[in-house]
């Protein structure tokens, strides 16, 4: 069985990694339909030794597709997802457009795979920082019962798409050469700086990105009472997000049991040997399938608490890879043909 698969946003940071990972993971494809804006229409892309022409996305673009992975931002998802689903094309959406909608599963395959089969045409891929955090937290939840979370993120510029990568590169070069730094993607210089500001601010002082950790975490883990407070920070790192987490659990914790739980969890690996300066870092987790978890220690504030550090490639596990894993789940159960 081979599928007709579309990628909306094929020219973007996530789109390009989708094309690469579909190839590397040998996903069975008979037709690859690459969609983007009018700016990219007519450009070509090689996939499995064949040249595919990029097309401008229109409602008709989804006719005949078995599935399409959407990676062109929430407004494009809102414009096209329901139309695509009506035409029998299963949408796996990387944007925030439908994540909290009832009837739209929000899926991390290692955590809630069965939710994927309850879709009505659209499946949402969670927020990148949330996925990576949960790859460290979920095995601990299984071991001790999660109650509350305090988290700070360290988010790479590729999380803002190709524009973020270009901006950090340009500013770093300008700094070295004494040139002018351009600020187009971020409100302040990102090179040699940190911005405690990811996505828009709400009236209560939290950002939209920070609230995703709470709302999406609750939905994915089916923990409606979970408490989360989060500070999201953009850092001058090209790729792979990190999250510092303090978590409170229902039951008494032990470091040994925590390490065992993380080490045995598919998709995560334990890198926790501080005496030898071994802990997960963005450079080691760029273009890597698994997320790294380390610095596990007793939290000094919570009674049954653990502190930990999680790192993962947000373009892969936070977006492209997770979306493909969802498609693989459907394929494995014979549920991908439209
Ligand atoms: N980057 C990450 O780490 C990450 C992680 C999780 C989720 N996401 C989500 O994934 C989506 C894509 O992010 P990205 O980082 O890949 O962004 P990006 O690098 O800026 O790419 C955006 C893509 O959307 C396409 N696009 C823009 N306007 C369009 C239009 N009017 N019609 C059709 N296509 C259009 C662009 O095509 P053109 O080249 O033709 O303009 C490009 O392919 C976003 O929803 C983002 O929130 C990203």
Short mmCIF file of C-alpha atoms and ligand atoms in Angstrom, two decimals:
data_model
loop_
_atom_site.label_atom_id
_atom_site.label_comp_id
_atom_site.label_asym_id
_atom_site.label_seq_id
_atom_site.Cartn_x
_atom_site.Cartn_y
_atom_site.Cartn_z
CA UNK A 1 0.00 0.00 0.00
CA UNK A 2 1.35 3.43 -0.96
CA UNK A 3 -0.34 6.74 -0.25
CA UNK A 4 -0.98 10.08 -1.89
CA UNK A 5 0.47 12.50 0.65
CA UNK A 6 0.44 16.28 0.65
CA UNK A 7 2.58 18.76 2.54
CA UNK A 8 1.16 22.25 2.98
CA UNK A 9 4.08 24.57 3.77
CA UNK A 10 6.55 22.33 1.94
CA UNK A 11 9.16 25.10 1.55
CA UNK A 12 9.28 26.00 5.28
CA UNK A 13 11.53 24.89 8.12
CA UNK A 14 9.12 22.10 9.11
CA UNK A 15 8.07 21.30 5.52
CA UNK A 16 11.64 20.63 4.43
CA UNK A 17 12.22 18.27 7.37
CA UNK A 18 8.93 16.51 6.60
CA UNK A 19 10.19 15.76 3.09
CA UNK A 20 13.51 14.52 4.46
CA UNK A 21 11.97 12.34 7.20
CA UNK A 22 9.31 10.82 4.95
CA UNK A 23 12.20 9.67 2.77
CA UNK A 24 14.48 8.54 5.61
CA UNK A 25 11.67 6.63 7.33
CA UNK A 26 10.70 5.04 4.03
CA UNK A 27 7.07 6.09 4.31
CA UNK A 28 5.12 4.42 1.47
CA UNK A 29 4.24 7.23 -0.96
CA UNK A 30 2.89 6.98 -4.51
CA UNK A 31 2.37 10.72 -4.95
CA UNK A 32 3.86 13.62 -3.03
CA UNK A 33 1.93 16.87 -3.45
CA UNK A 34 4.01 19.83 -2.34
CA UNK A 35 1.97 22.93 -1.54
CA UNK A 36 3.04 26.41 -0.50
CA UNK A 37 2.20 30.03 -1.34
CA UNK A 38 2.12 31.58 -4.81
CA UNK A 39 5.71 32.77 -4.08
CA UNK A 40 6.98 29.20 -4.35
CA UNK A 41 4.71 27.87 -7.11
CA UNK A 42 6.72 26.34 -9.94
CA UNK A 43 9.88 25.67 -7.91
CA UNK A 44 10.94 22.02 -7.83
CA UNK A 45 11.99 19.66 -5.08
CA UNK A 46 13.70 16.31 -5.41
CA UNK A 47 12.16 13.41 -3.50
CA UNK A 48 13.32 9.83 -3.97
CA UNK A 49 15.17 10.70 -7.18
CA UNK A 50 12.12 12.33 -8.74
CA UNK A 51 11.47 16.02 -9.24
CA UNK A 52 8.18 17.32 -7.78
CA UNK A 53 6.81 20.77 -8.63
CA UNK A 54 5.59 22.95 -5.80
CA UNK A 55 2.03 24.19 -6.30
CA UNK A 56 0.13 27.10 -4.84
CA UNK A 57 -2.37 25.78 -2.28
CA UNK A 58 -6.04 26.10 -3.26
CA UNK A 59 -9.08 24.15 -2.00
CA UNK A 60 -8.75 21.81 -5.00
CA UNK A 61 -5.18 20.93 -4.02
CA UNK A 62 -6.47 18.33 -1.55
CA UNK A 63 -8.60 16.33 -4.00
CA UNK A 64 -7.51 12.71 -4.14
CA UNK A 65 -4.99 12.95 -1.28
CA UNK A 66 -5.09 10.31 1.47
CA UNK A 67 -3.51 12.68 3.97
CA UNK A 68 -1.85 16.07 4.11
CA UNK A 69 0.48 17.39 6.78
CA UNK A 70 -0.20 21.08 7.34
CA UNK A 71 2.80 23.28 8.25
CA UNK A 72 1.96 26.72 6.96
CA UNK A 73 0.68 28.47 10.09
CA UNK A 74 -2.70 28.68 11.80
CA UNK A 75 -4.35 31.01 9.28
CA UNK A 76 -3.58 28.63 6.39
CA UNK A 77 -4.82 25.71 8.47
CA UNK A 78 -8.05 27.56 9.17
CA UNK A 79 -8.41 28.38 5.49
CA UNK A 80 -7.87 24.85 4.18
CA UNK A 81 -8.15 22.07 6.81
CA UNK A 82 -11.91 21.65 6.92
CA UNK A 83 -12.07 21.85 3.13
CA UNK A 84 -9.39 19.16 2.82
CA UNK A 85 -11.15 16.90 5.37
CA UNK A 86 -14.44 17.28 3.47
CA UNK A 87 -12.65 15.99 0.39
CA UNK A 88 -11.57 12.83 2.23
CA UNK A 89 -8.02 13.95 2.97
CA UNK A 90 -6.94 13.34 6.59
CA UNK A 91 -5.25 16.49 7.91
CA UNK A 92 -2.39 16.27 10.41
CA UNK A 93 -2.02 19.87 11.50
CA UNK A 94 1.15 21.34 12.97
CA UNK A 95 -0.44 24.69 13.77
CA UNK A 96 -2.35 25.78 16.86
CA UNK A 97 -5.59 26.26 14.87
CA UNK A 98 -7.56 23.23 16.10
CA UNK A 99 -5.57 21.80 19.01
CA UNK A 100 -8.06 22.61 21.73
CA UNK A 101 -11.19 21.87 19.65
CA UNK A 102 -13.39 19.09 20.93
CA UNK A 103 -13.39 16.26 18.41
CA UNK A 104 -9.84 17.04 17.28
CA UNK A 105 -7.36 14.61 18.84
CA UNK A 106 -4.09 16.11 20.08
CA UNK A 107 -1.58 13.33 19.76
CA UNK A 108 1.90 12.38 20.90
CA UNK A 109 2.22 8.77 19.69
CA UNK A 110 4.26 7.62 22.70
CA UNK A 111 1.64 9.05 25.10
CA UNK A 112 -1.90 8.87 23.70
CA UNK A 113 -1.73 6.91 20.41
CA UNK A 114 -5.33 5.68 20.59
CA UNK A 115 -6.67 9.24 20.44
CA UNK A 116 -5.46 9.42 16.82
CA UNK A 117 -8.12 6.93 15.71
CA UNK A 118 -10.95 9.10 17.01
CA UNK A 119 -10.45 11.87 14.48
CA UNK A 120 -13.15 13.35 12.29
CA UNK A 121 -10.77 14.36 9.53
CA UNK A 122 -8.32 16.55 11.48
CA UNK A 123 -5.63 15.44 13.94
CA UNK A 124 -3.59 18.10 15.73
CA UNK A 125 0.11 17.95 16.45
CA UNK A 126 0.79 19.58 19.82
CA UNK A 127 2.93 22.64 20.51
CA UNK A 128 6.65 21.87 20.18
CA UNK A 129 7.71 22.84 23.74
CA UNK A 130 4.79 20.91 25.17
CA UNK A 131 5.69 17.72 23.28
CA UNK A 132 9.33 17.88 24.36
CA UNK A 133 8.45 18.63 28.00
CA UNK A 134 6.02 15.71 28.09
CA UNK A 135 8.62 13.34 26.66
CA UNK A 136 10.43 13.85 29.98
CA UNK A 137 7.41 14.29 32.25
CA UNK A 138 5.03 11.60 31.05
CA UNK A 139 7.13 8.60 32.20
CA UNK A 140 7.40 10.32 35.60
CA UNK A 141 3.64 10.84 35.62
CA UNK A 142 3.19 7.12 34.98
CA UNK A 143 5.51 6.35 37.90
CA UNK A 144 4.34 8.88 40.49
CA UNK A 145 1.14 10.68 39.30
CA UNK A 146 1.67 14.26 38.11
CA UNK A 147 0.00 17.10 40.05
CA UNK A 148 1.68 20.38 39.10
CA UNK A 149 4.49 21.75 36.98
CA UNK A 150 6.69 24.85 36.99
CA UNK A 151 8.60 25.12 33.73
CA UNK A 152 10.92 27.51 31.89
CA UNK A 153 11.64 26.94 28.22
CA UNK A 154 14.77 27.78 26.23
CA UNK A 155 13.44 27.87 22.66
CA UNK A 156 15.60 27.79 19.54
CA UNK A 157 15.13 30.32 16.74
CA UNK A 158 14.16 27.65 14.19
CA UNK A 159 10.95 27.44 16.20
CA UNK A 160 10.06 30.71 14.45
CA UNK A 161 10.60 29.11 11.04
CA UNK A 162 13.22 29.93 8.44
CA UNK A 163 12.86 33.62 9.31
CA UNK A 164 14.20 33.01 12.83
CA UNK A 165 17.22 31.10 11.53
CA UNK A 166 18.03 33.83 9.00
CA UNK A 167 17.70 36.55 11.67
CA UNK A 168 20.11 34.92 14.15
CA UNK A 169 22.60 34.23 11.34
CA UNK A 170 22.40 37.79 9.99
CA UNK A 171 22.77 39.40 13.43
CA UNK A 172 25.70 37.17 14.37
CA UNK A 173 27.52 38.03 11.13
CA UNK A 174 26.72 41.72 11.56
CA UNK A 175 28.10 41.61 15.13
CA UNK A 176 31.35 39.99 13.92
CA UNK A 177 31.73 42.36 10.97
CA UNK A 178 30.52 45.53 12.70
CA UNK A 179 27.50 45.75 10.39
CA UNK A 180 23.87 46.64 11.04
CA UNK A 181 21.66 44.06 12.75
CA UNK A 182 18.25 43.62 11.13
CA UNK A 183 15.22 42.99 13.39
CA UNK A 184 12.32 41.56 11.42
CA UNK A 185 11.16 38.44 13.26
CA UNK A 186 11.82 39.41 16.90
CA UNK A 187 11.11 42.72 18.65
CA UNK A 188 14.71 42.85 20.01
CA UNK A 189 18.14 41.61 19.01
CA UNK A 190 18.23 37.83 19.48
CA UNK A 191 21.97 37.29 18.91
CA UNK A 192 23.77 37.28 22.31
CA UNK A 193 20.46 37.96 24.03
CA UNK A 194 17.41 36.18 25.53
CA UNK A 195 13.80 37.20 25.00
CA UNK A 196 11.27 36.19 27.68
CA UNK A 197 8.62 36.51 25.02
CA UNK A 198 7.33 33.74 22.73
CA UNK A 199 4.04 34.40 20.90
CA UNK A 200 1.58 37.10 22.00
CA UNK A 201 0.89 38.35 25.53
CA UNK A 202 -2.53 37.94 27.19
CA UNK A 203 -4.01 40.42 29.67
CA UNK A 204 -2.95 38.27 32.65
CA UNK A 205 0.73 38.61 31.66
CA UNK A 206 1.19 35.07 30.31
CA UNK A 207 1.96 34.47 26.64
CA UNK A 208 -0.07 32.26 24.32
CA UNK A 209 2.90 29.86 24.15
CA UNK A 210 2.97 29.57 27.95
CA UNK A 211 -0.74 28.73 28.10
CA UNK A 212 -0.26 25.99 25.49
CA UNK A 213 1.86 24.06 27.99
CA UNK A 214 -1.05 24.11 30.48
CA UNK A 215 -3.98 23.53 28.14
CA UNK A 216 -2.35 21.06 25.76
CA UNK A 217 -0.62 19.19 28.60
CA UNK A 218 -4.02 18.65 30.25
CA UNK A 219 -5.60 17.41 27.02
CA UNK A 220 -2.79 15.07 25.93
CA UNK A 221 -2.38 13.41 29.33
CA UNK A 222 -6.12 13.51 30.18
CA UNK A 223 -5.33 15.42 33.38
CA UNK A 224 -7.95 18.19 33.52
CA UNK A 225 -6.85 19.30 37.00
CA UNK A 226 -3.14 19.59 36.18
CA UNK A 227 -1.59 22.89 37.31
CA UNK A 228 1.13 24.42 35.13
CA UNK A 229 2.94 27.74 35.31
CA UNK A 230 5.43 28.38 32.56
CA UNK A 231 7.85 31.04 31.31
CA UNK A 232 8.83 30.73 27.64
CA UNK A 233 12.15 32.20 26.56
CA UNK A 234 13.63 32.54 23.05
CA UNK A 235 17.37 31.86 23.06
CA UNK A 236 20.09 32.38 20.42
CA UNK A 237 20.36 28.68 19.61
CA UNK A 238 19.60 27.47 16.08
CA UNK A 239 17.87 24.24 16.84
CA UNK A 240 16.44 22.06 19.64
CA UNK A 241 14.40 23.39 22.55
CA UNK A 242 15.26 22.83 26.22
CA UNK A 243 12.92 22.92 29.20
CA UNK A 244 13.77 23.21 32.87
CA UNK A 245 11.01 21.55 34.89
CA UNK A 246 10.04 21.28 38.54
CA UNK A 247 7.16 18.85 39.01
CA UNK A 248 5.06 17.82 41.96
CA UNK A 249 3.65 14.30 42.17
CA UNK A 250 0.87 12.53 44.07
CA UNK A 251 3.16 9.80 45.40
CA UNK A 252 6.62 9.81 46.99
CA UNK A 253 9.39 9.94 44.38
CA UNK A 254 12.80 8.31 44.16
CA UNK A 255 15.61 9.35 41.86
CA UNK A 256 16.36 5.76 40.96
CA UNK A 257 12.75 5.01 39.98
CA UNK A 258 12.57 8.31 38.05
CA UNK A 259 15.68 7.46 36.06
CA UNK A 260 14.38 3.98 35.37
CA UNK A 261 11.04 5.36 34.17
CA UNK A 262 12.71 7.80 31.76
CA UNK A 263 15.23 5.25 30.49
CA UNK A 264 12.42 2.79 29.70
CA UNK A 265 10.20 5.30 27.88
CA UNK A 266 10.15 5.01 24.08
CA UNK A 267 11.31 8.21 22.41
CA UNK A 268 13.30 9.46 25.41
CA UNK A 269 16.77 8.68 26.64
CA UNK A 270 18.43 9.30 29.96
CA UNK A 271 21.61 11.40 29.84
CA UNK A 272 22.22 12.03 33.51
CA UNK A 273 25.82 11.85 34.66
CA UNK A 274 26.53 15.33 35.99
CA UNK A 275 29.83 14.27 37.61
CA UNK A 276 31.15 13.71 34.07
CA UNK A 277 29.41 16.81 32.65
CA UNK A 278 26.87 14.63 30.81
CA UNK A 279 23.43 16.14 30.32
CA UNK A 280 21.35 16.72 27.18
CA UNK A 281 22.19 19.84 25.15
CA UNK A 282 20.71 21.34 21.95
CA UNK A 283 23.79 20.61 19.83
CA UNK A 284 23.57 16.93 20.74
CA UNK A 285 19.83 16.74 20.09
CA UNK A 286 19.58 18.50 16.72
CA UNK A 287 18.43 16.10 14.01
CA UNK A 288 17.98 13.37 16.61
CA UNK A 289 14.80 11.31 16.96
CA UNK A 290 14.83 10.87 20.74
CA UNK A 291 14.54 13.57 23.38
CA UNK A 292 17.20 13.73 26.09
CA UNK A 293 16.36 13.89 29.79
CA UNK A 294 18.85 14.63 32.55
CA UNK A 295 19.67 16.60 35.72
CA UNK A 296 17.02 14.55 37.56
CA UNK A 297 17.09 15.50 41.22
CA UNK A 298 14.81 15.98 44.22
CA UNK A 299 13.00 19.28 43.97
CA UNK A 300 13.73 21.48 46.97
CA UNK A 301 10.30 23.15 47.04
CA UNK A 302 7.74 20.42 46.43
CA UNK A 303 7.19 17.62 48.96
CA UNK A 304 6.98 14.84 46.32
CA UNK A 305 8.92 16.81 43.73
CA UNK A 306 11.49 16.28 41.01
CA UNK A 307 13.55 18.78 39.02
CA UNK A 308 14.72 17.81 35.54
CA UNK A 309 15.97 19.10 32.19
CA UNK A 310 14.60 17.96 28.83
CA UNK A 311 16.02 18.65 25.35
CA UNK A 312 14.63 17.75 21.94
CA UNK A 313 14.67 18.76 18.30
CA UNK A 314 11.52 20.85 18.04
CA UNK A 315 11.54 20.76 14.22
CA UNK A 316 11.56 16.96 14.42
CA UNK A 317 9.83 15.68 17.58
CA UNK A 318 8.08 19.01 18.09
CA UNK A 319 6.64 19.04 14.57
CA UNK A 320 7.72 16.99 11.51
CA UNK A 321 8.65 13.71 13.18
CA UNK A 322 5.63 13.68 15.51
CA UNK A 323 3.34 14.33 12.53
CA UNK A 324 4.89 11.48 10.55
CA UNK A 325 4.66 9.18 13.56
CA UNK A 326 0.92 9.94 13.63
CA UNK A 327 0.67 9.04 9.93
CA UNK A 328 2.65 5.86 10.65
CA UNK A 329 0.19 4.94 13.43
CA UNK A 330 -2.73 5.28 11.01
CA UNK A 331 -0.86 3.32 8.35
CA UNK A 332 0.00 0.50 10.79
CA UNK A 333 -3.69 0.09 11.68
CA UNK A 334 -4.87 0.35 8.05
CA UNK A 335 -6.62 3.68 8.72
CA UNK A 336 -4.84 6.01 6.34
CA UNK A 337 -6.59 5.40 3.07
CA UNK A 338 -9.10 8.22 2.65
N1 LIG B 1 9.54 25.57 13.25
C1 LIG B 1 9.21 24.79 14.26
O1 LIG B 1 10.05 24.33 15.05
C2 LIG B 1 7.77 24.44 14.49
C3 LIG B 1 7.48 23.55 15.53
C4 LIG B 1 6.15 23.20 15.76
C5 LIG B 1 5.17 23.70 14.96
N2 LIG B 1 5.48 24.57 13.97
C6 LIG B 1 4.37 25.07 13.15
O2 LIG B 1 4.55 24.63 11.82
C7 LIG B 1 4.05 25.63 10.92
C8 LIG B 1 5.14 26.02 9.94
O3 LIG B 1 6.25 26.52 10.64
P1 LIG B 1 7.68 26.74 9.96
O4 LIG B 1 8.57 26.94 11.12
O5 LIG B 1 7.98 25.67 8.97
O6 LIG B 1 7.45 28.14 9.21
P2 LIG B 1 8.23 28.75 7.94
O7 LIG B 1 9.62 28.24 7.87
O8 LIG B 1 8.04 30.21 8.04
O9 LIG B 1 7.42 28.18 6.69
C9 LIG B 1 6.11 28.60 6.41
C10 LIG B 1 5.54 27.79 5.27
O10 LIG B 1 4.18 28.18 5.08
C11 LIG B 1 4.00 28.51 3.69
N3 LIG B 1 3.00 29.55 3.53
C12 LIG B 1 3.03 30.81 4.02
N4 LIG B 1 1.95 31.50 3.58
C13 LIG B 1 1.24 30.66 2.80
C14 LIG B 1 0.03 30.78 2.05
N5 LIG B 1 -0.64 31.92 1.99
N6 LIG B 1 -0.41 29.70 1.36
C15 LIG B 1 0.27 28.53 1.38
N7 LIG B 1 1.43 28.37 2.06
C16 LIG B 1 1.90 29.41 2.76
C17 LIG B 1 5.36 28.99 3.25
O11 LIG B 1 5.43 28.95 1.83
P3 LIG B 1 6.31 30.01 0.99
O12 LIG B 1 7.72 29.54 1.09
O13 LIG B 1 5.74 29.87 -0.39
O14 LIG B 1 6.10 31.35 1.61
C18 LIG B 1 6.26 27.99 3.95
O15 LIG B 1 6.28 26.78 3.23
C19 LIG B 1 3.54 26.77 11.80
O16 LIG B 1 2.16 26.57 12.05
C20 LIG B 1 4.31 26.59 13.08
O17 LIG B 1 3.65 27.11 14.21
C21 LIG B 1 6.76 24.95 13.71
#
